[in-house]
């Protein structure tokens, strides 16, 4: 985890936040639910679509989310229902209502497809982009 969809969302959201002039008010990060890719950089397919769309990105290492992150963040976003189950387990529930499925922000209760399996980074980018756009609108409201 934390090499395809979540870093794509991190860099897309950071770009939107920067363009909105809100870098000093909104902190964006991404982490894995699982341990299988810890320490690895963003996957080349994600980097390629970000480069194609003109979204800046930097070298990074996949890290795992922890229970302590629940108190540190206002929103914790999952890409699919498996993430949502993992997040609830890791966090020990969601008493403050912080855990959200990304596409719920656009009124589509469905998964963001994982391009690691589909190979379709463009469709994933479109979903991530519209989800991040709506999330940012919510944060600015």
mmCIF file of C-alpha atoms in Angstrom:
data_model
loop_
_atom_site.group_PDB
_atom_site.id
_atom_site.type_symbol
_atom_site.label_atom_id
_atom_site.label_comp_id
_atom_site.label_asym_id
_atom_site.label_seq_id
_atom_site.Cartn_x
_atom_site.Cartn_y
_atom_site.Cartn_z
ATOM 1 C CA UNK A 1 0.000 0.000 0.000
ATOM 2 C CA UNK A 2 0.750 3.708 -0.272
ATOM 3 C CA UNK A 3 2.452 3.550 -3.669
ATOM 4 C CA UNK A 4 -0.400 4.078 -6.193
ATOM 5 C CA UNK A 5 -3.753 5.605 -5.215
ATOM 6 C CA UNK A 6 -2.949 7.264 -1.900
ATOM 7 C CA UNK A 7 0.179 9.105 -3.079
ATOM 8 C CA UNK A 8 -1.714 10.074 -6.240
ATOM 9 C CA UNK A 9 -4.421 11.587 -4.032
ATOM 10 C CA UNK A 10 -1.787 13.192 -1.790
ATOM 11 C CA UNK A 11 -0.040 14.971 -4.657
ATOM 12 C CA UNK A 12 -3.290 15.908 -6.447
ATOM 13 C CA UNK A 13 -4.720 17.366 -3.228
ATOM 14 C CA UNK A 14 -1.480 19.190 -2.382
ATOM 15 C CA UNK A 15 -1.551 20.768 -5.843
ATOM 16 C CA UNK A 16 -5.183 21.863 -5.414
ATOM 17 C CA UNK A 17 -4.484 23.227 -1.923
ATOM 18 C CA UNK A 18 -1.447 25.134 -3.224
ATOM 19 C CA UNK A 19 -3.422 26.611 -6.128
ATOM 20 C CA UNK A 20 -6.155 27.677 -3.673
ATOM 21 C CA UNK A 21 -3.521 29.422 -1.525
ATOM 22 C CA UNK A 22 -4.344 27.275 1.502
ATOM 23 C CA UNK A 23 -1.007 25.554 2.122
ATOM 24 C CA UNK A 24 -0.721 27.189 5.544
ATOM 25 C CA UNK A 25 -4.183 25.922 6.580
ATOM 26 C CA UNK A 26 -4.506 22.428 5.094
ATOM 27 C CA UNK A 27 -1.935 19.675 5.659
ATOM 28 C CA UNK A 28 -2.085 16.708 3.280
ATOM 29 C CA UNK A 29 -0.347 13.356 3.746
ATOM 30 C CA UNK A 30 -0.841 9.719 2.779
ATOM 31 C CA UNK A 31 -0.083 6.438 4.485
ATOM 32 C CA UNK A 32 -0.692 2.723 3.975
ATOM 33 C CA UNK A 33 -3.167 0.458 5.722
ATOM 34 C CA UNK A 34 -0.990 -2.573 4.959
ATOM 35 C CA UNK A 35 2.732 -3.246 5.368
ATOM 36 C CA UNK A 36 3.582 -4.856 2.004
ATOM 37 C CA UNK A 37 5.138 -1.799 0.297
ATOM 38 C CA UNK A 38 6.563 0.083 3.296
ATOM 39 C CA UNK A 39 9.700 2.023 2.387
ATOM 40 C CA UNK A 40 8.978 1.968 -1.352
ATOM 41 C CA UNK A 41 8.646 5.089 -3.497
ATOM 42 C CA UNK A 42 5.539 6.006 -5.483
ATOM 43 C CA UNK A 43 4.860 3.492 -8.271
ATOM 44 C CA UNK A 44 6.079 4.528 -11.737
ATOM 45 C CA UNK A 45 2.560 4.412 -13.243
ATOM 46 C CA UNK A 46 1.332 6.938 -10.683
ATOM 47 C CA UNK A 47 4.340 9.169 -11.350
ATOM 48 C CA UNK A 48 3.694 8.958 -15.098
ATOM 49 C CA UNK A 49 0.061 10.109 -14.860
ATOM 50 C CA UNK A 50 0.990 12.889 -12.414
ATOM 51 C CA UNK A 51 3.740 14.051 -14.776
ATOM 52 C CA UNK A 52 1.311 13.931 -17.733
ATOM 53 C CA UNK A 53 -1.241 16.042 -15.809
ATOM 54 C CA UNK A 54 1.368 18.558 -14.632
ATOM 55 C CA UNK A 55 0.975 17.640 -10.949
ATOM 56 C CA UNK A 56 4.222 18.111 -8.996
ATOM 57 C CA UNK A 57 5.417 15.173 -6.886
ATOM 58 C CA UNK A 58 8.494 14.285 -4.886
ATOM 59 C CA UNK A 59 10.379 11.166 -3.871
ATOM 60 C CA UNK A 60 8.789 9.588 -0.836
ATOM 61 C CA UNK A 61 8.634 6.354 1.123
ATOM 62 C CA UNK A 62 5.453 4.429 1.854
ATOM 63 C CA UNK A 63 4.580 4.559 5.552
ATOM 64 C CA UNK A 64 1.854 2.859 7.569
ATOM 65 C CA UNK A 65 -0.980 4.713 9.269
ATOM 66 C CA UNK A 66 -1.186 4.328 13.050
ATOM 67 C CA UNK A 67 -3.825 4.715 15.736
ATOM 68 C CA UNK A 68 -2.113 7.986 16.754
ATOM 69 C CA UNK A 69 -2.906 9.457 13.331
ATOM 70 C CA UNK A 70 -6.593 9.436 14.265
ATOM 71 C CA UNK A 71 -6.011 12.283 16.734
ATOM 72 C CA UNK A 72 -3.597 14.112 14.419
ATOM 73 C CA UNK A 73 -5.929 14.484 11.401
ATOM 74 C CA UNK A 74 -9.430 15.888 10.861
ATOM 75 C CA UNK A 75 -10.143 13.677 7.830
ATOM 76 C CA UNK A 76 -8.875 10.174 7.117
ATOM 77 C CA UNK A 77 -9.713 9.064 3.589
ATOM 78 C CA UNK A 78 -9.965 5.507 2.288
ATOM 79 C CA UNK A 79 -9.866 4.571 -1.380
ATOM 80 C CA UNK A 80 -11.969 1.405 -1.143
ATOM 81 C CA UNK A 81 -14.077 -0.623 1.254
ATOM 82 C CA UNK A 82 -11.106 -2.776 2.221
ATOM 83 C CA UNK A 83 -9.275 0.413 3.276
ATOM 84 C CA UNK A 84 -12.346 1.473 5.250
ATOM 85 C CA UNK A 85 -12.373 -1.817 7.182
ATOM 86 C CA UNK A 86 -8.609 -1.643 7.760
ATOM 87 C CA UNK A 87 -8.814 1.983 8.935
ATOM 88 C CA UNK A 88 -11.626 1.232 11.386
ATOM 89 C CA UNK A 89 -9.618 -1.720 12.732
ATOM 90 C CA UNK A 90 -6.358 0.240 13.040
ATOM 91 C CA UNK A 91 -8.072 3.242 14.622
ATOM 92 C CA UNK A 92 -10.235 1.168 16.947
ATOM 93 C CA UNK A 93 -13.418 2.533 15.360
ATOM 94 C CA UNK A 94 -14.422 5.999 14.186
ATOM 95 C CA UNK A 95 -16.004 7.732 17.174
ATOM 96 C CA UNK A 96 -15.396 11.234 15.750
ATOM 97 C CA UNK A 97 -16.625 10.447 12.217
ATOM 98 C CA UNK A 98 -13.262 11.213 10.587
ATOM 99 C CA UNK A 99 -12.963 8.198 8.266
ATOM 100 C CA UNK A 100 -14.484 8.711 4.806
ATOM 101 C CA UNK A 101 -14.503 6.911 1.462
ATOM 102 C CA UNK A 102 -13.064 9.351 -1.111
ATOM 103 C CA UNK A 103 -15.811 9.004 -3.688
ATOM 104 C CA UNK A 104 -18.522 9.573 -1.070
ATOM 105 C CA UNK A 105 -17.616 13.268 -1.451
ATOM 106 C CA UNK A 106 -18.926 13.153 -5.033
ATOM 107 C CA UNK A 107 -22.016 11.144 -4.129
ATOM 108 C CA UNK A 108 -20.642 7.881 -5.535
ATOM 109 C CA UNK A 109 -20.357 5.243 -2.818
ATOM 110 C CA UNK A 110 -17.836 3.054 -4.638
ATOM 111 C CA UNK A 111 -14.161 2.157 -4.672
ATOM 112 C CA UNK A 112 -11.429 4.042 -6.478
ATOM 113 C CA UNK A 113 -10.079 1.220 -8.659
ATOM 114 C CA UNK A 114 -6.541 0.147 -7.801
ATOM 115 C CA UNK A 115 -4.332 0.643 -10.879
ATOM 116 C CA UNK A 116 -1.828 -1.841 -9.438
ATOM 117 C CA UNK A 117 -4.372 -4.462 -10.557
ATOM 118 C CA UNK A 118 -6.255 -2.684 -13.371
ATOM 119 C CA UNK A 119 -3.267 -0.997 -15.037
ATOM 120 C CA UNK A 120 -5.601 1.958 -15.723
ATOM 121 C CA UNK A 121 -3.933 4.917 -14.042
ATOM 122 C CA UNK A 122 -5.975 7.445 -16.058
ATOM 123 C CA UNK A 123 -9.337 6.275 -14.697
ATOM 124 C CA UNK A 124 -7.899 6.204 -11.185
ATOM 125 C CA UNK A 125 -6.603 9.749 -11.693
ATOM 126 C CA UNK A 126 -10.048 10.955 -12.817
ATOM 127 C CA UNK A 127 -11.705 9.466 -9.721
ATOM 128 C CA UNK A 128 -8.996 10.769 -7.390
ATOM 129 C CA UNK A 129 -9.126 14.223 -8.960
ATOM 130 C CA UNK A 130 -12.896 14.639 -8.654
ATOM 131 C CA UNK A 131 -12.870 13.223 -5.111
ATOM 132 C CA UNK A 132 -10.109 15.606 -4.031
ATOM 133 C CA UNK A 133 -11.836 18.551 -5.701
ATOM 134 C CA UNK A 134 -15.061 17.915 -3.776
ATOM 135 C CA UNK A 135 -13.174 17.305 -0.529
ATOM 136 C CA UNK A 136 -11.388 20.631 -0.943
ATOM 137 C CA UNK A 137 -14.723 22.361 -1.622
ATOM 138 C CA UNK A 138 -16.028 20.875 1.622
ATOM 139 C CA UNK A 139 -12.962 22.060 3.540
ATOM 140 C CA UNK A 140 -13.343 25.580 2.136
ATOM 141 C CA UNK A 141 -17.096 25.817 2.904
#
